[in-house]
CSV table of N, CA and C in Angstrom, one decimal:
chain,number,residue,atom,x,y,z
A,127,ARG,N,10.5,-10.4,13.4
A,127,ARG,CA,10.7,-10.5,12.1
A,127,ARG,C,10.5,-11.0,11.3
A,128,LEU,N,10.7,-10.2,9.9
A,128,LEU,CA,10.2,-10.7,8.5
A,128,LEU,C,11.0,-10.5,7.3
A,129,LEU,N,11.4,-11.9,6.7
A,129,LEU,CA,11.7,-12.7,5.8
A,129,LEU,C,11.3,-12.2,4.8
A,130,GLU,N,12.5,-12.1,3.6
A,130,GLU,CA,11.9,-12.3,2.3
A,130,GLU,C,13.4,-12.9,1.6
A,131,MET,N,12.8,-14.0,0.5
A,131,MET,CA,13.6,-14.6,-0.2
A,131,MET,C,13.6,-13.1,-1.2
A,132,THR,N,15.1,-13.9,-1.5
A,132,THR,CA,15.4,-12.8,-3.0
A,132,THR,C,14.7,-12.9,-4.8
A,133,ARG,N,14.6,-14.7,-4.8
A,133,ARG,CA,14.4,-15.0,-6.2
A,133,ARG,C,13.4,-16.0,-6.1
A,134,LEU,N,12.6,-16.1,-6.9
A,134,LEU,CA,11.0,-17.0,-7.1
A,134,LEU,C,11.8,-18.3,-8.3
A,135,PRO,N,11.9,-19.4,-7.9
A,135,PRO,CA,11.9,-20.3,-8.7
A,135,PRO,C,11.5,-19.9,-10.2
A,136,MET,N,12.1,-19.8,-11.4
A,136,MET,CA,11.5,-20.0,-12.2
A,136,MET,C,11.3,-20.8,-13.3
A,137,GLY,N,10.5,-21.3,-14.7
A,137,GLY,CA,10.5,-21.9,-15.6
A,137,GLY,C,10.1,-23.1,-14.8
A,138,HIS,N,9.2,-22.7,-13.8
A,138,HIS,CA,8.4,-23.8,-13.4
A,138,HIS,C,6.7,-23.6,-13.4
A,139,THR,N,6.1,-24.3,-14.1
A,139,THR,CA,4.5,-23.9,-13.9
A,139,THR,C,4.2,-24.0,-12.5
A,140,CYS,N,4.4,-24.8,-12.0
A,140,CYS,CA,4.2,-25.0,-10.3
A,140,CYS,C,5.1,-24.0,-9.4
A,141,SER,N,5.7,-23.6,-9.9
A,141,SER,CA,6.9,-22.1,-9.3
A,141,SER,C,6.4,-21.2,-7.8
A,142,PRO,N,5.0,-21.3,-7.9
A,142,PRO,CA,4.7,-20.3,-6.3
A,142,PRO,C,4.8,-21.5,-5.1
A,143,GLU,N,4.6,-22.7,-5.9
A,143,GLU,CA,4.4,-23.9,-5.3
A,143,GLU,C,5.2,-24.0,-4.3
A,144,VAL,N,6.5,-24.0,-5.3
A,144,VAL,CA,7.5,-24.7,-5.3
A,144,VAL,C,8.0,-23.8,-4.2
A,145,MET,N,8.5,-21.9,-4.5
A,145,MET,CA,8.6,-21.4,-3.3
A,145,MET,C,8.0,-21.5,-2.2
A,146,GLN,N,6.9,-21.5,-2.3
A,146,GLN,CA,6.3,-21.6,-0.9
A,146,GLN,C,7.2,-23.0,0.0
A,147,LEU,N,7.1,-24.2,-0.2
A,147,LEU,CA,7.5,-25.2,0.1
A,147,LEU,C,8.9,-24.9,0.6
A,148,ILE,N,10.0,-24.8,-0.2
A,148,ILE,CA,11.2,-24.2,0.0
A,148,ILE,C,11.6,-23.2,1.6
A,149,THR,N,10.1,-22.2,1.2
A,149,THR,CA,10.0,-21.3,2.1
A,149,THR,C,9.8,-21.7,3.7
A,150,GLU,N,9.0,-22.7,3.6
A,150,GLU,CA,8.5,-23.3,5.0
A,150,GLU,C,10.2,-24.2,4.9
A,151,ALA,N,10.7,-25.2,4.5
A,151,ALA,CA,11.4,-25.9,5.2
A,151,ALA,C,12.6,-25.0,5.6
A,152,ILE,N,13.1,-23.9,5.3
A,152,ILE,CA,14.0,-23.0,5.6
A,152,ILE,C,13.6,-22.4,6.4
A,153,ALA,N,11.8,-21.7,6.8
A,153,ALA,CA,11.8,-21.4,8.2
A,153,ALA,C,11.3,-22.2,9.5
A,154,GLY,N,11.4,-23.9,8.7
A,154,GLY,CA,11.2,-24.7,10.6
A,154,GLY,C,10.4,-25.4,10.4
A,155,ASP,N,8.8,-24.8,9.4
A,155,ASP,CA,7.8,-25.0,9.7
A,155,ASP,C,7.6,-26.6,10.1
A,156,PRO,N,7.0,-27.2,11.4
A,156,PRO,CA,6.9,-28.4,11.2
A,156,PRO,C,5.6,-29.6,10.0
A,157,ALA,N,5.0,-28.8,9.6
A,157,ALA,CA,4.6,-29.5,8.7
A,157,ALA,C,5.3,-30.4,7.5
A,158,THR,N,6.7,-29.3,7.2
A,158,THR,CA,7.6,-29.7,5.9
A,158,THR,C,9.3,-30.4,6.4
A,159,THR,N,9.1,-29.6,7.5
A,159,THR,CA,11.1,-30.3,8.5
A,159,THR,C,10.3,-31.5,9.2
A,160,SER,N,11.3,-32.5,9.7
A,160,SER,CA,11.6,-32.9,10.6
A,160,SER,C,11.8,-32.3,12.1
A,161,PRO,N,11.0,-33.5,12.9
A,161,PRO,CA,11.1,-32.5,14.2
A,161,PRO,C,11.9,-31.6,14.6
A,162,SER,N,13.5,-32.1,14.1
A,162,SER,CA,14.2,-32.3,14.5
A,162,SER,C,15.6,-30.6,14.4
A,163,ASN,N,14.3,-30.6,13.1
A,163,ASN,CA,15.0,-29.0,12.0
A,163,ASN,C,13.2,-27.7,12.8
A,164,SER,N,12.6,-28.2,13.0
A,164,SER,CA,11.4,-27.4,13.2
A,164,SER,C,11.4,-26.5,14.0
A,165,VAL,N,11.4,-25.2,14.5
A,165,VAL,CA,11.0,-24.2,15.6
A,165,VAL,C,10.2,-24.6,16.1
A,166,ARG,N,10.7,-23.9,17.5
A,166,ARG,CA,9.5,-24.4,18.3
A,166,ARG,C,8.7,-22.8,19.1
A,167,HIS,N,8.2,-22.8,19.6
A,167,HIS,CA,7.9,-21.7,21.0
A,167,HIS,C,7.8,-20.2,20.0
A,168,VAL,N,7.2,-20.2,18.9
A,168,VAL,CA,7.3,-19.7,18.3
A,168,VAL,C,5.7,-19.6,17.3
A,169,THR,N,5.4,-18.3,16.9
A,169,THR,CA,4.3,-18.5,15.4
A,169,THR,C,5.1,-18.0,14.4
A,170,VAL,N,5.1,-19.0,13.3
A,170,VAL,CA,6.1,-18.9,12.2
A,170,VAL,C,4.8,-18.8,10.9
A,171,ARG,N,4.6,-17.8,9.7
A,171,ARG,CA,4.2,-17.8,9.0
A,171,ARG,C,4.4,-17.4,7.7
A,172,VAL,N,4.5,-18.1,6.9
A,172,VAL,CA,5.2,-18.2,5.9
A,172,VAL,C,4.0,-18.1,4.5
A,173,TRP,N,4.3,-17.0,3.1
A,173,TRP,CA,3.4,-16.9,2.2
A,173,TRP,C,4.5,-16.7,1.4
A,174,ILE,N,4.7,-17.5,0.5
A,174,ILE,CA,5.2,-17.8,-0.7
A,174,ILE,C,6.8,-17.3,-0.9
A,175,ASP,N,7.2,-15.9,-0.5
A,175,ASP,CA,8.4,-15.3,-0.4
A,175,ASP,C,9.2,-15.0,0.7
A,176,ASN,N,8.0,-14.9,1.9
A,176,ASN,CA,7.9,-13.8,3.3
A,176,ASN,C,8.0,-15.0,4.3
A,177,ILE,N,8.8,-15.3,5.8
A,177,ILE,CA,8.6,-15.9,6.4
A,177,ILE,C,8.5,-14.5,7.5
A,178,ARG,N,7.5,-14.5,8.1
A,178,ARG,CA,7.4,-13.3,9.5
A,178,ARG,C,7.1,-14.7,10.5
A,179,ILE,N,8.5,-14.7,11.7
A,179,ILE,CA,8.3,-14.9,13.2
A,179,ILE,C,8.2,-14.4,14.5
A,180,SER,N,7.0,-14.2,14.7
A,180,SER,CA,6.9,-13.9,16.1
A,180,SER,C,7.0,-14.2,17.5
A,181,GLY,N,7.0,-13.5,18.4
A,181,GLY,CA,7.1,-14.3,20.0
A,181,GLY,C,7.6,-13.3,20.6
A,182,THR,N,8.2,-13.9,21.8
A,182,THR,CA,9.0,-13.1,22.7
A,182,THR,C,10.7,-13.2,21.9
A,183,ARG,N,11.2,-11.8,22.3
A,183,ARG,CA,12.7,-11.9,21.8
A,183,ARG,C,13.4,-12.9,21.8
A,184,ALA,N,13.7,-13.6,23.0
A,184,ALA,CA,14.6,-14.8,22.9
A,184,ALA,C,14.1,-15.6,22.3
A,185,ASN,N,12.5,-16.7,22.3
A,185,ASN,CA,12.1,-17.0,21.5
A,185,ASN,C,12.5,-17.3,19.9
A,186,VAL,N,12.3,-15.9,19.6
A,186,VAL,CA,12.4,-15.4,18.0
A,186,VAL,C,13.7,-15.9,17.7
A,187,ALA,N,14.5,-15.1,19.0
A,187,ALA,CA,16.0,-14.8,18.2
A,187,ALA,C,16.9,-16.2,18.3
A,188,ARG,N,16.0,-17.3,19.1
A,188,ARG,CA,16.9,-19.2,19.2
A,188,ARG,C,16.5,-19.6,17.4
A,189,ALA,N,15.1,-19.1,17.0
A,189,ALA,CA,13.9,-19.7,16.0
A,189,ALA,C,15.1,-18.9,15.1
A,190,MET,N,15.5,-17.6,15.0
A,190,MET,CA,16.1,-16.8,13.6
A,190,MET,C,17.6,-17.9,13.4
A,191,GLN,N,18.3,-18.1,14.6
A,191,GLN,CA,19.7,-18.7,14.1
A,191,GLN,C,19.2,-20.2,13.9
A,192,ILE,N,18.1,-21.1,14.1
A,192,ILE,CA,18.0,-22.4,13.4
A,192,ILE,C,17.3,-21.6,12.1
A,193,VAL,N,16.4,-20.9,11.8
A,193,VAL,CA,16.1,-20.2,10.4
A,193,VAL,C,17.2,-20.1,9.6
A,194,GLU,N,18.5,-19.1,10.3
A,194,GLU,CA,19.8,-19.0,9.3
A,194,GLU,C,20.7,-20.2,9.1
A,195,LYS,N,20.9,-21.4,9.5
A,195,LYS,CA,21.2,-22.6,9.4
A,195,LYS,C,20.3,-22.5,8.5
A,196,HIS,N,19.2,-23.1,7.8
A,196,HIS,CA,18.6,-23.6,7.2
A,196,HIS,C,19.0,-22.8,6.0
A,197,ARG,N,18.9,-21.6,5.8
A,197,ARG,CA,19.0,-20.9,4.9
A,197,ARG,C,20.6,-21.0,4.4
A,198,ASP,N,21.2,-21.3,5.0
A,198,ASP,CA,22.7,-21.2,4.9
A,198,ASP,C,23.0,-22.8,3.9
A,199,ARG,N,22.4,-23.8,5.0
A,199,ARG,CA,22.8,-25.4,4.0
A,199,ARG,C,21.7,-25.0,2.3
A,200,ALA,N,20.9,-23.9,2.9
A,200,ALA,CA,20.0,-23.9,1.0
A,200,ALA,C,20.8,-23.4,0.5
A,201,ALA,N,21.7,-22.1,0.9
A,201,ALA,CA,22.0,-21.3,0.4
A,201,ALA,C,21.1,-20.4,-0.4
A,202,ALA,N,20.3,-20.0,0.3
A,202,ALA,CA,19.7,-18.7,0.2
A,202,ALA,C,19.6,-17.6,0.6
A,203,THR,N,19.8,-16.6,0.1
A,203,THR,CA,19.4,-15.0,0.1
A,203,THR,C,18.2,-14.3,0.6
A,204,TRP,N,18.8,-13.9,1.4
A,204,TRP,CA,17.6,-12.6,1.7
A,204,TRP,C,17.4,-11.3,1.3
A,205,LYS,N,16.1,-10.8,0.9
A,205,LYS,CA,16.6,-9.7,0.1
A,205,LYS,C,16.7,-8.1,0.6
A,206,LEU,N,16.5,-8.1,2.5
A,206,LEU,CA,16.9,-7.2,2.7
A,206,LEU,C,18.1,-7.5,4.1
A,207,LYS,N,19.0,-6.9,4.4
A,207,LYS,CA,20.1,-7.0,4.8
A,207,LYS,C,19.0,-6.6,6.3
A,208,ASP,N,18.6,-5.2,6.7
A,208,ASP,CA,17.6,-4.9,7.5
A,208,ASP,C,16.8,-5.8,8.4
A,209,SER,N,16.4,-6.7,7.2
A,209,SER,CA,14.5,-7.4,6.9
A,209,SER,C,15.1,-8.6,8.7
A,210,ARG,N,16.4,-8.7,8.8
A,210,ARG,CA,16.9,-9.9,10.3
A,210,ARG,C,16.8,-9.2,11.5
A,211,ASP,N,16.7,-8.0,11.0
A,211,ASP,CA,16.5,-7.2,12.9
A,211,ASP,C,14.8,-7.7,13.5
A,212,LEU,N,15.1,-7.4,14.4
A,212,LEU,CA,13.7,-7.5,14.9
A,212,LEU,C,13.2,-6.2,15.4
A,213,ALA,N,11.8,-6.4,14.2
A,213,ALA,CA,11.1,-5.3,14.5
A,213,ALA,C,9.4,-5.5,15.1
A,214,THR,N,9.1,-4.3,15.5
A,214,THR,CA,7.9,-4.6,16.3
A,214,THR,C,6.3,-3.6,14.6
A,215,THR,N,7.7,-3.4,14.2
A,215,THR,CA,6.0,-2.9,13.0
A,215,THR,C,6.6,-2.3,11.9
A,216,TYR,N,6.0,-3.3,11.0
A,216,TYR,CA,6.4,-3.4,9.6
A,216,TYR,C,5.3,-3.9,8.6
A,217,ASP,N,5.7,-3.9,7.1
A,217,ASP,CA,4.6,-4.3,6.3
A,217,ASP,C,4.4,-5.7,6.1
A,218,PHE,N,3.7,-6.4,6.0
A,218,PHE,CA,2.9,-7.7,5.8
A,218,PHE,C,1.9,-8.5,5.0
A,219,LEU,N,1.9,-8.5,3.9
A,219,LEU,CA,1.1,-9.1,3.2
A,219,LEU,C,0.2,-7.6,3.1
A,220,GLY,N,0.3,-7.2,2.7
A,220,GLY,CA,-0.6,-4.9,2.2
A,220,GLY,C,-0.8,-4.8,3.3
A,221,LEU,N,-0.3,-4.9,4.9
A,221,LEU,CA,-0.8,-4.7,6.2
A,221,LEU,C,0.5,-4.3,6.4
A,222,GLU,N,-0.1,-3.1,7.5
A,222,GLU,CA,0.9,-2.7,8.5
A,222,GLU,C,0.4,-3.1,9.7
A,223,TRP,N,1.7,-3.6,10.4
A,223,TRP,CA,1.1,-4.7,11.6
A,223,TRP,C,2.2,-3.7,12.8
A,224,GLN,N,1.4,-3.6,13.9
A,224,GLN,CA,2.0,-2.8,14.8
A,224,GLN,C,2.3,-3.5,16.1
A,225,HIS,N,3.2,-4.3,15.9
A,225,HIS,CA,2.9,-5.4,17.6
A,225,HIS,C,2.9,-4.9,18.9
A,226,ASP,N,3.7,-3.5,18.9
A,226,ASP,CA,3.8,-2.9,20.4
A,226,ASP,C,2.3,-2.3,20.8
A,227,VAL,N,1.7,-2.2,20.2
A,227,VAL,CA,0.0,-1.4,20.3
A,227,VAL,C,-1.1,-2.6,19.8
A,228,ARG,N,-0.6,-3.6,19.5
A,228,ARG,CA,-1.4,-4.7,18.7
A,228,ARG,C,-2.7,-4.2,18.0
A,229,LYS,N,-2.2,-3.4,17.2
A,229,LYS,CA,-3.1,-3.2,15.8
A,229,LYS,C,-2.0,-3.2,14.4
A,230,ILE,N,-3.1,-3.0,13.5
A,230,ILE,CA,-3.3,-4.1,12.2
A,230,ILE,C,-3.8,-3.0,11.1
A,231,TRP,N,-3.5,-2.4,10.2
A,231,TRP,CA,-4.3,-1.7,9.3
A,231,TRP,C,-3.3,-2.1,7.9
A,232,LEU,N,-4.5,-1.0,6.6
A,232,LEU,CA,-3.9,-1.2,5.3
A,232,LEU,C,-2.2,-0.5,5.3
A,233,SER,N,-1.1,-1.1,4.7
A,233,SER,CA,-0.3,-0.3,4.3
A,233,SER,C,-0.5,0.9,3.4
A,234,ALA,N,0.4,1.8,3.6
A,234,ALA,CA,0.0,3.1,3.2
A,234,ALA,C,0.2,2.8,1.1
A,235,LYS,N,0.6,1.4,1.2
A,235,LYS,CA,0.9,0.8,-0.5
A,235,LYS,C,-0.7,0.8,-1.1
A,236,ASN,N,-1.1,-0.1,0.1
A,236,ASN,CA,-2.1,-0.6,-0.3
A,236,ASN,C,-3.5,0.1,-0.3
A,237,ALA,N,-2.7,1.4,1.1
A,237,ALA,CA,-4.2,2.4,0.6
A,237,ALA,C,-4.3,3.1,-0.2
A,238,LYS,N,-3.4,2.9,-0.7
A,238,LYS,CA,-3.1,4.4,-2.1
A,238,LYS,C,-4.3,3.5,-3.2
A,239,ARG,N,-3.9,2.4,-3.5
A,239,ARG,CA,-4.3,2.0,-4.2
A,239,ARG,C,-6.0,1.7,-4.8
A,240,LEU,N,-6.4,1.6,-3.1
A,240,LEU,CA,-7.9,1.8,-2.9
A,240,LEU,C,-8.6,2.7,-3.1
A,241,PRO,N,-9.9,2.9,-4.0
A,241,PRO,CA,-10.2,4.2,-4.2
A,241,PRO,C,-11.2,4.8,-2.9
A,242,ALA,N,-11.5,5.8,-2.5
A,242,ALA,CA,-12.6,6.5,-1.4
A,242,ALA,C,-14.0,5.8,-2.0
A,243,ALA,N,-14.6,6.0,-3.2
A,243,ALA,CA,-15.4,5.7,-3.6
A,243,ALA,C,-15.3,4.6,-4.7
A,244,TRP,N,-16.7,3.4,-5.3
A,244,TRP,CA,-16.5,2.5,-6.3
A,244,TRP,C,-16.5,3.8,-7.3
A,245,PRO,N,-15.4,3.6,-8.6
A,245,PRO,CA,-15.5,4.7,-9.2
A,245,PRO,C,-16.9,4.5,-10.5
A,246,SER,N,-17.2,5.7,-11.1
A,246,SER,CA,-18.8,5.9,-12.0
A,246,SER,C,-18.8,5.2,-13.0
A,247,SER,N,-17.5,4.1,-13.6
A,247,SER,CA,-17.1,3.5,-14.6
A,247,SER,C,-16.0,3.5,-14.6
A,248,THR,N,-16.1,1.8,-14.7
A,248,THR,CA,-15.0,0.7,-14.9
A,248,THR,C,-15.2,-0.3,-15.4
A,249,THR,N,-13.9,-1.3,-15.9
A,249,THR,CA,-14.2,-2.2,-16.9
A,249,THR,C,-13.8,-3.5,-15.5
A,250,PHE,N,-14.3,-4.6,-16.6
A,250,PHE,CA,-14.9,-5.9,-15.6
A,250,PHE,C,-13.0,-6.1,-15.1
A,251,CYS,N,-12.1,-6.2,-15.5
A,251,CYS,CA,-10.7,-6.0,-14.9
A,251,CYS,C,-11.0,-5.4,-14.2
A,252,ASP,N,-11.2,-4.1,-13.8
A,252,ASP,CA,-10.5,-2.9,-12.9
A,252,ASP,C,-11.0,-3.4,-11.8
A,253,ALA,N,-12.8,-4.0,-11.8
A,253,ALA,CA,-13.7,-4.3,-11.0
A,253,ALA,C,-13.0,-5.4,-10.0
A,254,GLU,N,-12.4,-6.2,-11.1
A,254,GLU,CA,-12.1,-7.7,-10.6
A,254,GLU,C,-10.5,-7.5,-9.6
A,255,VAL,N,-10.3,-7.0,-9.9
A,255,VAL,CA,-8.9,-6.5,-9.5
A,255,VAL,C,-9.3,-5.9,-7.5
A,256,LEU,N,-10.0,-4.5,-7.7
A,256,LEU,CA,-10.9,-3.9,-7.2
A,256,LEU,C,-11.4,-4.7,-5.8
A,257,ILE,N,-12.1,-5.9,-6.3
A,257,ILE,CA,-12.7,-6.5,-5.3
A,257,ILE,C,-11.7,-7.5,-4.8
A,258,GLY,N,-11.1,-7.9,-5.7
A,258,GLY,CA,-9.3,-8.8,-4.8
A,258,GLY,C,-8.8,-7.7,-3.8
A,259,ARG,N,-8.5,-6.4,-4.0
A,259,ARG,CA,-8.1,-5.9,-2.9
A,259,ARG,C,-8.8,-6.0,-1.8
A,260,LEU,N,-10.1,-5.3,-2.1
A,260,LEU,CA,-11.4,-4.9,-0.6
A,260,LEU,C,-11.5,-6.7,0.1
A,261,VAL,N,-11.2,-8.0,-0.8
A,261,VAL,CA,-11.4,-9.3,0.2
A,261,VAL,C,-10.2,-9.6,0.7
A,262,HIS,N,-9.2,-9.5,0.0
A,262,HIS,CA,-8.1,-9.2,1.1
A,262,HIS,C,-7.9,-8.6,1.6
A,263,ALA,N,-7.9,-7.1,2.3
A,263,ALA,CA,-7.7,-6.6,2.9
A,263,ALA,C,-9.1,-6.5,4.3
A,264,ALA,N,-10.2,-7.2,3.7
A,264,ALA,CA,-11.5,-7.3,5.2
A,264,ALA,C,-10.4,-8.5,5.6
A,265,GLY,N,-10.1,-9.1,4.7
A,265,GLY,CA,-9.2,-10.4,6.2
A,265,GLY,C,-8.6,-10.1,6.6
A,266,GLY,N,-7.7,-9.6,6.3
A,266,GLY,CA,-5.9,-8.5,7.1
A,266,GLY,C,-6.9,-7.8,8.6
A,267,LEU,N,-8.0,-7.3,8.1
A,267,LEU,CA,-8.2,-6.3,9.3
A,267,LEU,C,-9.4,-6.9,9.9
A,268,ARG,N,-9.9,-8.3,9.6
A,268,ARG,CA,-10.7,-8.9,10.4
A,268,ARG,C,-12.1,-8.8,10.2
A,269,ILE,N,-12.5,-7.8,8.7
A,269,ILE,CA,-14.5,-7.4,8.8
A,269,ILE,C,-15.1,-8.9,7.9
A,270,PRO,N,-16.1,-9.0,8.8
A,270,PRO,CA,-16.8,-10.4,8.1
A,270,PRO,C,-17.2,-9.9,6.8
A,271,LEU,N,-17.5,-11.2,5.7
A,271,LEU,CA,-17.7,-10.9,4.6
A,271,LEU,C,-19.2,-11.8,4.4
A,272,CYS,N,-19.6,-11.7,5.2
A,272,CYS,CA,-20.8,-12.9,5.2
A,272,CYS,C,-21.8,-11.8,5.2
A,273,ARG,N,-22.1,-11.3,5.3
A,273,ARG,CA,-23.3,-10.4,4.6
A,273,ARG,C,-23.3,-9.7,3.0
A,274,PHE,N,-22.1,-9.8,2.6
A,274,PHE,CA,-21.4,-9.4,1.0
A,274,PHE,C,-21.7,-10.9,0.2
A,275,TYR,N,-21.6,-12.2,0.9
A,275,TYR,CA,-21.7,-13.6,0.4
A,275,TYR,C,-22.3,-13.4,-1.1
A,276,PHE,N,-23.6,-13.2,-1.0
A,276,PHE,CA,-24.7,-13.5,-2.3
A,276,PHE,C,-24.0,-12.4,-3.7
A,277,VAL,N,-23.3,-11.4,-3.2
A,277,VAL,CA,-23.0,-10.1,-4.3
A,277,VAL,C,-22.1,-10.6,-5.1
A,278,LEU,N,-20.6,-10.7,-3.4
A,278,LEU,CA,-19.5,-11.4,-4.2
A,278,LEU,C,-19.4,-12.7,-5.3
A,279,LYS,N,-20.5,-13.5,-4.9
A,279,LYS,CA,-21.0,-14.8,-5.5
A,279,LYS,C,-21.4,-14.5,-6.9
A,280,TRP,N,-22.5,-13.4,-6.7
A,280,TRP,CA,-23.0,-13.2,-8.2
A,280,TRP,C,-22.1,-12.2,-9.0
A,281,TRP,N,-20.6,-11.7,-8.5
A,281,TRP,CA,-20.2,-11.1,-9.4
A,281,TRP,C,-19.2,-11.8,-9.7
A,282,ARG,N,-19.1,-12.7,-9.4
A,282,ARG,CA,-17.8,-13.8,-9.5
A,282,ARG,C,-18.7,-14.4,-10.8
A,283,ARG,N,-19.7,-14.5,-10.7
A,283,ARG,CA,-20.7,-15.5,-11.9
A,283,ARG,C,-20.5,-14.4,-13.1
A,284,VAL,N,-20.9,-13.3,-12.7
A,284,VAL,CA,-20.9,-12.4,-14.2
A,284,VAL,C,-19.4,-12.1,-14.5
A,285,VAL,N,-18.1,-12.0,-14.3
A,285,VAL,CA,-16.6,-12.2,-14.7
A,285,VAL,C,-16.4,-13.8,-15.2
A,286,ASN,N,-16.8,-14.6,-14.8
A,286,ASN,CA,-16.8,-16.1,-15.1
A,286,ASN,C,-17.5,-16.0,-16.4
A,287,LYS,N,-18.9,-15.3,-16.9
A,287,LYS,CA,-19.8,-15.3,-17.9
A,287,LYS,C,-18.7,-15.1,-18.8
A,288,PHE,N,-18.2,-13.4,-18.6
A,288,PHE,CA,-17.2,-12.4,-19.1
A,288,PHE,C,-15.9,-12.8,-19.7
A,289,ASN,N,-15.5,-13.4,-19.0
A,289,ASN,CA,-14.2,-14.7,-19.0
A,289,ASN,C,-14.3,-15.4,-20.6
A,290,ARG,N,-15.5,-16.3,-20.2
A,290,ARG,CA,-15.7,-17.7,-21.6
A,290,ARG,C,-16.4,-16.7,-22.6
A,291,GLY,N,-16.7,-15.7,-22.7
A,291,GLY,CA,-16.8,-14.8,-23.9
A,291,GLY,C,-19.0,-14.7,-23.4
A,292,GLU,N,-19.5,-15.8,-23.0
A,292,GLU,CA,-21.1,-15.3,-23.0
A,292,GLU,C,-22.3,-14.5,-23.0
A,293,ILE,N,-21.0,-13.0,-22.5
A,293,ILE,CA,-21.8,-11.5,-22.2
A,293,ILE,C,-20.9,-10.4,-23.3
C-alpha cells in the first residue's frame, strides 16, 4: 500500500521534519511510537508525506487498520481515495515498483526528466539538478556510484565555489 498525506504543515522552518515525524507516527513506526501503537510483521517506509507498507496481504491489512486508527486520531486525510487499495505496482519516490515480478525502474515521469545524453551546453543550476536526479535514480536502481565518487566530489566543490561567488 502507498499512502500520501494531503498537506504539509506550513509556516515552520522545519516543516519537512515535522511532516516526517507526523507521518512516521501515523504509520506506526517503532522509532516514533510506543510498542502498543507500532505496526508489526510488515515493512513500513516513510518519506515526508508518503507511507509505503509492504508484506503479506493479511499483515498489510492488519497494519492498515492500525494506521487508519492513527490517521483518524490525528484527523489526517489521505491524498487519493484509491491509495488505500492493495497494489503490486505503483510509483514511490520517483521509481516504479512492481512487486509481483520483484522489479523496480524509473517512473515514466522521472524518465522524461532525464536526457538521453548530457546536454552540450548547460548552466550550473541545470547541471546540479540533473546530477541530483541521476544520483537519486542510481540509488533506487542500486547502481553503485563508487567509481564516480571523485567526479561527484569535484562537481560539488565547483558548485559550492560558484554559489559563494568565487567563480
